mmCIF file of C-alpha atoms in Angstrom:
data_model
loop_
_atom_site.group_PDB
_atom_site.id
_atom_site.type_symbol
_atom_site.label_atom_id
_atom_site.label_comp_id
_atom_site.label_asym_id
_atom_site.label_seq_id
_atom_site.Cartn_x
_atom_site.Cartn_y
_atom_site.Cartn_z
ATOM 1 C CA MET X 1 54.937 -18.257 103.052
ATOM 2 C CA THR X 2 57.781 -20.474 101.638
ATOM 3 C CA ILE X 3 58.715 -20.525 97.880
ATOM 4 C CA GLN X 4 57.514 -24.010 97.834
ATOM 5 C CA THR X 5 53.871 -23.372 99.291
ATOM 6 C CA ARG X 6 53.568 -20.293 97.144
ATOM 7 C CA ARG X 7 54.275 -22.575 93.601
ATOM 8 C CA GLU X 8 52.010 -25.355 95.004
ATOM 9 C CA ARG X 9 49.540 -22.616 95.333
ATOM 10 C CA GLU X 10 50.221 -20.947 91.817
ATOM 11 C CA ARG X 11 50.336 -24.454 90.025
ATOM 12 C CA ALA X 12 46.607 -24.963 91.713
ATOM 13 C CA GLN X 13 45.617 -22.125 90.618
ATOM 14 C CA ARG X 14 46.849 -22.602 87.128
ATOM 15 C CA GLU X 15 45.314 -26.294 87.179
ATOM 16 C CA ARG X 16 41.683 -24.539 88.287
ATOM 17 C CA LEU X 17 42.280 -22.030 85.148
ATOM 18 C CA ILE X 18 42.795 -24.697 82.538
ATOM 19 C CA VAL X 19 39.803 -26.623 83.843
ATOM 20 C CA THR X 20 37.582 -23.948 84.001
ATOM 21 C CA ALA X 21 38.515 -22.794 80.897
ATOM 22 C CA ALA X 22 38.276 -26.163 78.850
ATOM 23 C CA GLN X 23 34.396 -26.280 81.002
ATOM 24 C CA LYS X 24 33.220 -23.283 79.366
ATOM 25 C CA LEU X 25 34.767 -23.551 75.963
ATOM 26 C CA ALA X 26 32.913 -27.141 76.096
ATOM 27 C CA GLU X 27 29.960 -25.486 77.171
ATOM 28 C CA THR X 28 29.682 -22.684 74.378
ATOM 29 C CA GLU X 29 31.265 -24.866 71.297
ATOM 30 C CA GLY X 30 31.202 -28.424 72.574
ATOM 31 C CA TRP X 31 33.938 -30.829 73.435
ATOM 32 C CA SER X 32 35.250 -31.367 70.100
ATOM 33 C CA ALA X 33 36.965 -27.387 70.355
ATOM 34 C CA VAL X 34 38.514 -28.390 73.577
ATOM 35 C CA THR X 35 42.395 -29.118 72.222
ATOM 36 C CA THR X 36 45.434 -28.686 73.855
ATOM 37 C CA ARG X 37 46.236 -25.330 71.635
ATOM 38 C CA ARG X 38 42.975 -23.872 71.858
ATOM 39 C CA LEU X 39 42.859 -24.133 75.602
ATOM 40 C CA SER X 40 46.878 -22.798 75.585
ATOM 41 C CA ALA X 41 45.445 -19.845 73.620
ATOM 42 C CA GLU X 42 42.481 -19.551 75.951
ATOM 43 C CA VAL X 43 45.040 -19.479 79.255
ATOM 44 C CA GLU X 44 47.723 -17.782 77.813
ATOM 45 C CA TYR X 45 50.077 -20.710 78.706
ATOM 46 C CA SER X 46 52.333 -22.329 76.481
ATOM 47 C CA GLN X 47 51.141 -26.256 75.309
ATOM 48 C CA PRO X 48 54.308 -27.740 77.470
ATOM 49 C CA VAL X 49 52.605 -25.705 80.642
ATOM 50 C CA LEU X 50 49.477 -27.878 79.769
ATOM 51 C CA TYR X 51 51.278 -30.788 79.728
ATOM 52 C CA SER X 52 52.826 -30.036 82.858
ATOM 53 C CA HIS X 53 49.470 -30.095 84.590
ATOM 54 C CA PHE X 54 47.609 -32.656 82.433
ATOM 55 C CA LYS X 55 48.865 -35.589 80.220
ATOM 56 C CA GLY X 56 46.305 -34.193 77.592
ATOM 57 C CA LYS X 57 42.735 -33.559 76.733
ATOM 58 C CA ASP X 58 41.359 -36.751 78.101
ATOM 59 C CA ALA X 59 43.289 -35.753 81.701
ATOM 60 C CA ILE X 60 41.649 -32.382 81.563
ATOM 61 C CA MET X 61 38.279 -33.921 80.675
ATOM 62 C CA ALA X 62 38.248 -36.143 83.632
ATOM 63 C CA ALA X 63 39.374 -33.175 85.809
ATOM 64 C CA VAL X 64 36.151 -31.532 84.354
ATOM 65 C CA ALA X 65 33.950 -34.036 85.541
ATOM 66 C CA VAL X 66 35.333 -34.690 89.023
ATOM 67 C CA GLN X 67 34.608 -30.892 89.338
ATOM 68 C CA GLY X 68 31.286 -31.731 87.875
ATOM 69 C CA PHE X 69 30.422 -34.279 90.356
ATOM 70 C CA ALA X 70 31.406 -31.884 93.407
ATOM 71 C CA GLU X 71 28.721 -29.350 91.700
ATOM 72 C CA LEU X 72 25.932 -31.992 91.144
ATOM 73 C CA GLY X 73 26.513 -33.432 94.841
ATOM 74 C CA ARG X 74 26.344 -30.448 96.449
ATOM 75 C CA GLU X 75 22.771 -29.350 94.156
ATOM 76 C CA LEU X 76 21.668 -33.325 95.033
ATOM 77 C CA ARG X 77 22.094 -32.491 98.854
ATOM 78 C CA ALA X 78 20.239 -29.269 98.687
ATOM 79 C CA ALA X 79 17.156 -31.075 97.014
ATOM 80 C CA ARG X 80 17.301 -33.871 99.155
ATOM 81 C CA THR X 81 17.463 -31.899 102.337
ATOM 82 C CA GLY X 82 15.411 -29.341 101.374
ATOM 83 C CA ALA X 83 12.381 -31.599 100.724
ATOM 84 C CA ALA X 84 9.225 -32.434 103.231
ATOM 85 C CA ASP X 85 9.688 -36.288 103.580
ATOM 86 C CA GLU X 86 11.338 -39.163 101.859
ATOM 87 C CA ARG X 87 9.082 -39.543 98.873
ATOM 88 C CA GLY X 88 9.429 -35.568 98.229
ATOM 89 C CA ALA X 89 13.556 -36.022 98.168
ATOM 90 C CA LEU X 90 13.702 -38.691 95.895
ATOM 91 C CA ALA X 91 11.389 -36.584 93.971
ATOM 92 C CA ALA X 92 13.401 -33.859 94.329
ATOM 93 C CA VAL X 93 16.683 -35.642 93.870
ATOM 94 C CA GLY X 94 15.339 -36.773 90.464
ATOM 95 C CA GLU X 95 14.617 -33.560 89.512
ATOM 96 C CA ALA X 96 17.986 -32.318 90.333
ATOM 97 C CA TYR X 97 19.611 -34.217 88.349
ATOM 98 C CA THR X 98 17.596 -34.425 85.586
ATOM 99 C CA ARG X 99 17.659 -30.537 85.827
ATOM 100 C CA PHE X 100 21.373 -30.749 85.841
ATOM 101 C CA ALA X 101 21.520 -32.801 83.154
ATOM 102 C CA ARG X 102 19.884 -30.555 80.943
ATOM 103 C CA ARG X 103 20.951 -26.998 82.376
ATOM 104 C CA ARG X 104 24.804 -28.697 82.170
ATOM 105 C CA SER X 105 24.889 -30.648 79.221
ATOM 106 C CA ALA X 106 28.528 -30.531 78.047
ATOM 107 C CA LEU X 107 29.811 -31.016 81.892
ATOM 108 C CA TYR X 108 27.143 -33.727 82.340
ATOM 109 C CA ASP X 109 28.517 -35.177 78.921
ATOM 110 C CA ALA X 110 32.121 -35.210 80.438
ATOM 111 C CA MET X 111 30.722 -37.166 83.794
ATOM 112 C CA PHE X 112 28.562 -39.694 82.056
ATOM 113 C CA THR X 113 28.754 -39.771 78.589
ATOM 114 C CA LEU X 114 32.155 -39.486 77.346
ATOM 115 C CA ALA X 115 35.220 -41.673 77.478
ATOM 116 C CA VAL X 116 36.831 -40.422 80.974
ATOM 117 C CA ASP X 117 39.758 -42.256 82.830
ATOM 118 C CA LEU X 118 37.804 -42.484 86.452
ATOM 119 C CA PRO X 119 37.271 -45.201 88.264
ATOM 120 C CA PHE X 120 33.393 -45.593 89.292
ATOM 121 C CA ALA X 121 31.878 -47.852 91.657
ATOM 122 C CA THR X 122 35.205 -48.518 93.485
ATOM 123 C CA ALA X 123 37.314 -47.460 96.572
ATOM 124 C CA ASP X 124 39.362 -45.681 94.150
ATOM 125 C CA ALA X 125 36.642 -43.495 93.005
ATOM 126 C CA PRO X 126 37.044 -39.759 93.680
ATOM 127 C CA ALA X 127 35.405 -38.292 96.601
ATOM 128 C CA GLU X 128 33.217 -36.273 94.838
ATOM 129 C CA LEU X 129 32.086 -39.254 92.474
ATOM 130 C CA ARG X 130 31.407 -41.232 95.954
ATOM 131 C CA THR X 131 29.189 -37.933 97.691
ATOM 132 C CA SER X 132 27.341 -37.436 94.504
ATOM 133 C CA PHE X 133 26.183 -41.136 94.275
ATOM 134 C CA GLY X 134 26.151 -40.995 98.043
ATOM 135 C CA GLU X 135 23.419 -38.535 98.050
ATOM 136 C CA LEU X 136 21.225 -40.637 95.705
ATOM 137 C CA ARG X 137 21.790 -43.215 97.796
ATOM 138 C CA GLN X 138 20.263 -41.336 100.842
ATOM 139 C CA ALA X 139 17.496 -40.493 99.075
ATOM 140 C CA VAL X 140 16.706 -44.361 97.630
ATOM 141 C CA ALA X 141 17.289 -46.249 100.854
ATOM 142 C CA PRO X 142 14.154 -45.154 102.547
ATOM 143 C CA MET X 143 12.585 -46.775 99.895
ATOM 144 C CA ALA X 144 14.122 -49.869 99.925
ATOM 145 C CA ALA X 145 12.347 -53.191 101.485
ATOM 146 C CA ASP X 146 13.626 -55.249 103.917
ATOM 147 C CA GLY X 147 16.592 -57.256 102.497
ATOM 148 C CA ASP X 148 17.104 -55.311 99.477
ATOM 149 C CA ASP X 149 20.312 -53.972 98.261
ATOM 150 C CA VAL X 150 20.225 -50.591 98.560
ATOM 151 C CA ASP X 151 23.424 -50.157 96.386
ATOM 152 C CA LEU X 152 21.929 -51.882 93.351
ATOM 153 C CA LEU X 153 18.775 -49.982 93.899
ATOM 154 C CA THR X 154 20.558 -46.712 93.708
ATOM 155 C CA GLU X 155 22.480 -47.910 90.751
ATOM 156 C CA THR X 156 19.223 -48.435 88.838
ATOM 157 C CA TYR X 157 17.717 -45.585 90.034
ATOM 158 C CA TRP X 158 20.557 -43.521 88.798
ATOM 159 C CA ALA X 159 20.366 -45.354 85.809
ATOM 160 C CA SER X 160 17.033 -44.672 85.190
ATOM 161 C CA LEU X 161 17.332 -40.775 85.843
ATOM 162 C CA HIS X 162 20.535 -40.945 83.204
ATOM 163 C CA GLY X 163 18.363 -42.557 80.634
ATOM 164 C CA LEU X 164 15.389 -40.014 80.974
ATOM 165 C CA ALA X 165 18.344 -37.452 80.839
ATOM 166 C CA ALA X 166 19.935 -38.835 77.828
ATOM 167 C CA LEU X 167 16.714 -39.660 75.978
ATOM 168 C CA THR X 168 15.241 -36.319 76.517
ATOM 169 C CA ARG X 169 18.424 -34.677 75.659
ATOM 170 C CA SER X 170 18.519 -36.195 72.386
ATOM 171 C CA GLY X 171 14.986 -35.376 71.635
ATOM 172 C CA ARG X 172 13.707 -39.379 71.622
ATOM 173 C CA LEU X 173 11.799 -38.188 74.712
ATOM 174 C CA PRO X 174 9.699 -35.409 74.381
ATOM 175 C CA GLU X 175 10.421 -32.980 77.338
ATOM 176 C CA ARG X 176 6.835 -32.156 77.549
ATOM 177 C CA ALA X 177 6.063 -35.268 79.656
ATOM 178 C CA HIS X 178 9.712 -34.929 81.696
ATOM 179 C CA ASP X 179 7.637 -34.056 84.662
ATOM 180 C CA ARG X 180 5.089 -36.866 84.007
ATOM 181 C CA ARG X 181 7.787 -40.083 83.874
ATOM 182 C CA LEU X 182 9.913 -38.710 86.348
ATOM 183 C CA ALA X 183 6.790 -38.819 88.773
ATOM 184 C CA LEU X 184 5.952 -42.550 87.605
ATOM 185 C CA LEU X 185 9.794 -43.319 88.371
ATOM 186 C CA VAL X 186 9.513 -42.204 91.830
ATOM 187 C CA SER X 187 6.288 -43.940 92.214
ATOM 188 C CA HIS X 188 7.722 -47.223 91.309
ATOM 189 C CA PHE X 189 10.937 -46.838 93.268
ATOM 190 C CA SER X 190 8.511 -45.537 96.254
ATOM 191 C CA ALA X 191 6.480 -48.582 96.112
ATOM 192 C CA VAL X 192 9.307 -50.944 95.921
#
């Protein structure tokens, strides 16, 4: 192994350590607790080392979000491919999405709620974002009627899931009716 290869590997390991520490800290104490000073103490690297990897907290949150999209994409794929039929796949993806939002609230916030410098809905979007959206799209596409814009239909389904997740998490919609709301959403999209 060359010295350059070893340095690149060590750099990547430091970045993973910083991102993982930020995510854990956000999950236990909230994003307001994630500061470069606090992270440098958590990972035992100086602040200049953190800044050599990331421009600041926003860049770290973006890296956490990208990691979250990779995780969400895997969960959506497992839900979609584990379903017995197309309608079941749509329901399973919706349930996986909203469950992820409840279970990984700080990560979900970095992905969808907080301002991060990530391009959405463009060719410049990170592969992890496109993959997650692609899993939603594959679940929605069989429900589309001839002539429907599948991307637009998928964005609408995603927006609906996000709305359910956000309103339930904030207590504005009671958790007890979540399954019924999700069933109504799937029924509506299945009838399109």
